[in-house]
Amino acid sequence: MIPIRKNAEWWNLSKEDRVALMKEHTIPTVAYFKTVKRKLYHSTGLSDVDFLTYFETNDLGEFNDLVIALRMVREDTFNVQLGEPTIIGTLKNWDEIVDLLVK
Ligand code: HEM
């Protein structure tokens, strides 16, 4: 889970300009559709960040490549917070959790 905050310049762009920049954001992500599942939560006004991005993957190397690719698009220059903290965990079902607790 990676919290993200954008600067005022971003929010002052026209909707059309923001959509154009988000298209640039989406292009490099296509290569990761099969290995990275994502969910985007909007948190402007609810938290001190604008977005909580959530991802699931079995391949952290692929995920690292994805993040590096997105750090190179123009949209990234509007980010004033990306991560810090980044929260990492593993999905476990109830039986697996009980097994871990009794060990
Ligand atoms: C498979 C990977 C990814 C895909 C397919 C993807 C695609 C998209 C798309 C289509 C949007 C537009 C809003 C929506 O339809 O949800 C979006 C928004 C966004 N994405 Fe990604 N993305 C990916 C990975 C990432 C990563 C790794 C980050 C940052 C760590 C990220 C950060 C964001 C943020 C902050 C927004 C909202 C930006 C805004 O509206 O101002 N995305 N993404």
mmCIF file of C-alpha atoms and ligand atoms in Angstrom:
data_model
loop_
_atom_site.group_PDB
_atom_site.id
_atom_site.type_symbol
_atom_site.label_atom_id
_atom_site.label_comp_id
_atom_site.label_asym_id
_atom_site.label_seq_id
_atom_site.Cartn_x
_atom_site.Cartn_y
_atom_site.Cartn_z
ATOM 1 C CA MET A 1 0.000 0.000 0.000
ATOM 2 C CA ILE A 2 1.532 3.275 -1.162
ATOM 3 C CA PRO A 3 0.073 6.625 -0.033
ATOM 4 C CA ILE A 4 0.412 9.456 -2.568
ATOM 5 C CA ARG A 5 0.007 13.208 -2.348
ATOM 6 C CA LYS A 6 0.015 15.533 -5.357
ATOM 7 C CA ASN A 7 1.056 19.189 -5.352
ATOM 8 C CA ALA A 8 -1.214 22.225 -5.885
ATOM 9 C CA GLU A 9 0.004 22.593 -9.487
ATOM 10 C CA TRP A 10 -1.572 19.215 -10.267
ATOM 11 C CA TRP A 11 -4.945 20.146 -8.824
ATOM 12 C CA ASN A 12 -4.881 23.474 -10.689
ATOM 13 C CA LEU A 13 -4.430 21.774 -14.077
ATOM 14 C CA SER A 14 -7.511 21.518 -16.269
ATOM 15 C CA LYS A 15 -9.320 18.187 -16.200
ATOM 16 C CA GLU A 16 -8.263 17.613 -19.826
ATOM 17 C CA ASP A 17 -4.570 18.120 -18.966
ATOM 18 C CA ARG A 18 -4.813 15.740 -16.009
ATOM 19 C CA VAL A 19 -6.531 13.094 -18.119
ATOM 20 C CA ALA A 20 -3.795 13.446 -20.780
ATOM 21 C CA LEU A 21 -1.091 12.954 -18.117
ATOM 22 C CA MET A 22 -2.925 9.947 -16.672
ATOM 23 C CA LYS A 23 -2.995 8.397 -20.151
ATOM 24 C CA GLU A 24 0.807 8.664 -20.140
ATOM 25 C CA HIS A 25 0.759 7.012 -16.693
ATOM 26 C CA THR A 26 -1.340 4.106 -17.956
ATOM 27 C CA ILE A 27 0.720 3.244 -21.071
ATOM 28 C CA PRO A 28 3.740 1.699 -19.250
ATOM 29 C CA THR A 29 1.424 -0.207 -16.869
ATOM 30 C CA VAL A 30 -0.073 -2.380 -19.641
ATOM 31 C CA ALA A 31 2.933 -4.728 -19.458
ATOM 32 C CA TYR A 32 2.058 -5.462 -15.808
ATOM 33 C CA PHE A 33 -1.667 -6.242 -16.107
ATOM 34 C CA LYS A 34 -1.010 -9.972 -15.674
ATOM 35 C CA THR A 35 1.301 -9.795 -12.662
ATOM 36 C CA VAL A 36 0.031 -6.804 -10.650
ATOM 37 C CA LYS A 37 -3.501 -6.371 -9.346
ATOM 38 C CA ARG A 38 -4.349 -2.808 -8.265
ATOM 39 C CA LYS A 39 -6.970 -0.804 -6.428
ATOM 40 C CA LEU A 40 -7.060 3.001 -6.149
ATOM 41 C CA TYR A 41 -8.647 4.771 -3.170
ATOM 42 C CA HIS A 42 -9.244 8.541 -3.219
ATOM 43 C CA SER A 43 -8.535 10.122 0.156
ATOM 44 C CA THR A 44 -8.362 13.884 -0.494
ATOM 45 C CA GLY A 45 -9.998 15.606 2.482
ATOM 46 C CA LEU A 46 -10.222 12.326 4.417
ATOM 47 C CA SER A 47 -6.516 11.995 5.139
ATOM 48 C CA ASP A 48 -3.333 14.026 4.673
ATOM 49 C CA VAL A 49 -2.677 12.161 1.392
ATOM 50 C CA ASP A 50 -4.695 12.263 -1.846
ATOM 51 C CA PHE A 51 -4.609 8.579 -2.781
ATOM 52 C CA LEU A 52 -4.064 5.219 -1.160
ATOM 53 C CA THR A 53 -2.824 2.901 -3.877
ATOM 54 C CA TYR A 54 -3.085 -0.818 -3.149
ATOM 55 C CA PHE A 55 -1.392 -3.606 -5.106
ATOM 56 C CA GLU A 56 -1.145 -7.379 -4.985
ATOM 57 C CA THR A 57 1.603 -9.325 -6.743
ATOM 58 C CA ASN A 58 3.571 -12.537 -6.468
ATOM 59 C CA ASP A 59 6.538 -10.942 -8.224
ATOM 60 C CA LEU A 60 8.185 -8.062 -6.346
ATOM 61 C CA GLY A 61 10.811 -7.710 -9.101
ATOM 62 C CA GLU A 62 8.053 -6.962 -11.632
ATOM 63 C CA PHE A 63 6.443 -4.555 -9.202
ATOM 64 C CA ASN A 64 9.756 -2.752 -8.718
ATOM 65 C CA ASP A 65 10.119 -2.414 -12.525
ATOM 66 C CA LEU A 66 6.568 -1.005 -12.703
ATOM 67 C CA VAL A 67 7.270 1.638 -10.061
ATOM 68 C CA ILE A 68 10.536 2.622 -11.792
ATOM 69 C CA ALA A 69 8.666 2.953 -15.130
ATOM 70 C CA LEU A 70 6.064 5.207 -13.502
ATOM 71 C CA ARG A 71 8.729 7.404 -11.888
ATOM 72 C CA MET A 72 9.755 8.358 -15.424
ATOM 73 C CA VAL A 73 6.427 9.743 -16.652
ATOM 74 C CA ARG A 74 5.565 13.464 -16.400
ATOM 75 C CA GLU A 75 2.698 12.797 -13.972
ATOM 76 C CA ASP A 76 5.251 11.665 -11.351
ATOM 77 C CA THR A 77 6.772 15.178 -11.220
ATOM 78 C CA PHE A 78 3.570 16.350 -9.457
ATOM 79 C CA ASN A 79 3.953 13.832 -6.604
ATOM 80 C CA VAL A 80 5.094 15.389 -3.353
ATOM 81 C CA GLN A 81 4.677 12.161 -1.391
ATOM 82 C CA LEU A 82 5.001 8.639 -2.765
ATOM 83 C CA GLY A 83 5.162 5.993 -0.064
ATOM 84 C CA GLU A 84 6.791 7.048 3.199
ATOM 85 C CA PRO A 85 5.409 4.813 4.510
ATOM 86 C CA THR A 86 5.006 2.021 1.992
ATOM 87 C CA ILE A 87 3.204 -0.818 3.775
ATOM 88 C CA ILE A 88 4.018 -4.381 2.735
ATOM 89 C CA GLY A 89 2.233 -7.535 3.859
ATOM 90 C CA THR A 90 1.253 -11.018 2.766
ATOM 91 C CA LEU A 91 -2.237 -12.403 2.204
ATOM 92 C CA LYS A 92 -3.044 -15.277 4.547
ATOM 93 C CA ASN A 93 -6.238 -17.193 5.135
ATOM 94 C CA TRP A 94 -7.526 -17.916 8.631
ATOM 95 C CA ASP A 95 -6.025 -21.443 8.782
ATOM 96 C CA GLU A 96 -2.587 -20.147 7.848
ATOM 97 C CA ILE A 97 -2.810 -17.447 10.531
ATOM 98 C CA VAL A 98 -3.786 -20.024 13.184
ATOM 99 C CA ASP A 99 -0.887 -22.267 12.087
ATOM 100 C CA LEU A 100 1.517 -19.348 12.495
ATOM 101 C CA LEU A 101 0.116 -18.428 15.906
ATOM 102 C CA VAL A 102 0.463 -21.956 17.324
ATOM 103 C CA LYS A 103 4.055 -22.408 16.160
HETATM 104 C C1 HEM B 1 -0.803 -2.376 -13.146
HETATM 105 C C2 HEM B 1 -0.465 -1.205 -12.628
HETATM 106 C C3 HEM B 1 -1.198 0.095 -12.799
HETATM 107 C C4 HEM B 1 -2.230 0.416 -13.635
HETATM 108 C C5 HEM B 1 -2.931 -0.479 -14.641
HETATM 109 C C6 HEM B 1 -2.570 1.795 -13.384
HETATM 110 C C7 HEM B 1 -3.541 2.505 -14.037
HETATM 111 C C8 HEM B 1 -4.094 3.678 -13.610
HETATM 112 C C9 HEM B 1 -5.261 4.332 -14.169
HETATM 113 C C10 HEM B 1 -6.058 3.839 -15.383
HETATM 114 C C11 HEM B 1 -5.512 5.414 -13.428
HETATM 115 C C12 HEM B 1 -6.658 6.437 -13.633
HETATM 116 C C13 HEM B 1 -7.694 6.298 -12.552
HETATM 117 C C14 HEM B 1 -8.357 4.929 -12.548
HETATM 118 O O1 HEM B 1 -8.978 4.560 -13.542
HETATM 119 O O2 HEM B 1 -8.222 4.212 -11.552
HETATM 120 C C15 HEM B 1 -4.516 5.460 -12.386
HETATM 121 C C16 HEM B 1 -4.450 6.402 -11.410
HETATM 122 C C17 HEM B 1 -3.468 6.490 -10.472
HETATM 123 N N1 HEM B 1 -2.390 5.640 -10.323
HETATM 124 FE FE1 HEM B 1 -1.999 4.048 -11.423
HETATM 125 N N2 HEM B 1 -1.750 2.295 -12.406
HETATM 126 C C18 HEM B 1 -0.898 1.288 -12.025
HETATM 127 C C19 HEM B 1 0.099 1.357 -11.089
HETATM 128 C C20 HEM B 1 0.328 2.435 -10.283
HETATM 129 C C21 HEM B 1 1.424 2.558 -9.345
HETATM 130 C C22 HEM B 1 2.531 1.492 -9.137
HETATM 131 C C23 HEM B 1 1.275 3.747 -8.721
HETATM 132 C C24 HEM B 1 2.128 4.396 -7.668
HETATM 133 C C25 HEM B 1 2.907 3.732 -6.844
HETATM 134 C C26 HEM B 1 0.069 4.349 -9.230
HETATM 135 C C27 HEM B 1 -0.470 5.546 -8.807
HETATM 136 C C28 HEM B 1 -1.632 6.086 -9.265
HETATM 137 C C29 HEM B 1 -2.259 7.284 -8.717
HETATM 138 C C30 HEM B 1 -1.757 8.116 -7.543
HETATM 139 C C31 HEM B 1 -3.401 7.525 -9.466
HETATM 140 C C32 HEM B 1 -4.400 8.691 -9.293
HETATM 141 C C33 HEM B 1 -3.842 9.911 -9.966
HETATM 142 C C34 HEM B 1 -4.814 11.062 -10.053
HETATM 143 O O3 HEM B 1 -5.989 10.849 -10.410
HETATM 144 O O4 HEM B 1 -4.390 12.189 -9.773
HETATM 145 N N3 HEM B 1 -0.461 3.548 -10.194
HETATM 146 N N4 HEM B 1 -3.652 4.400 -12.527
#
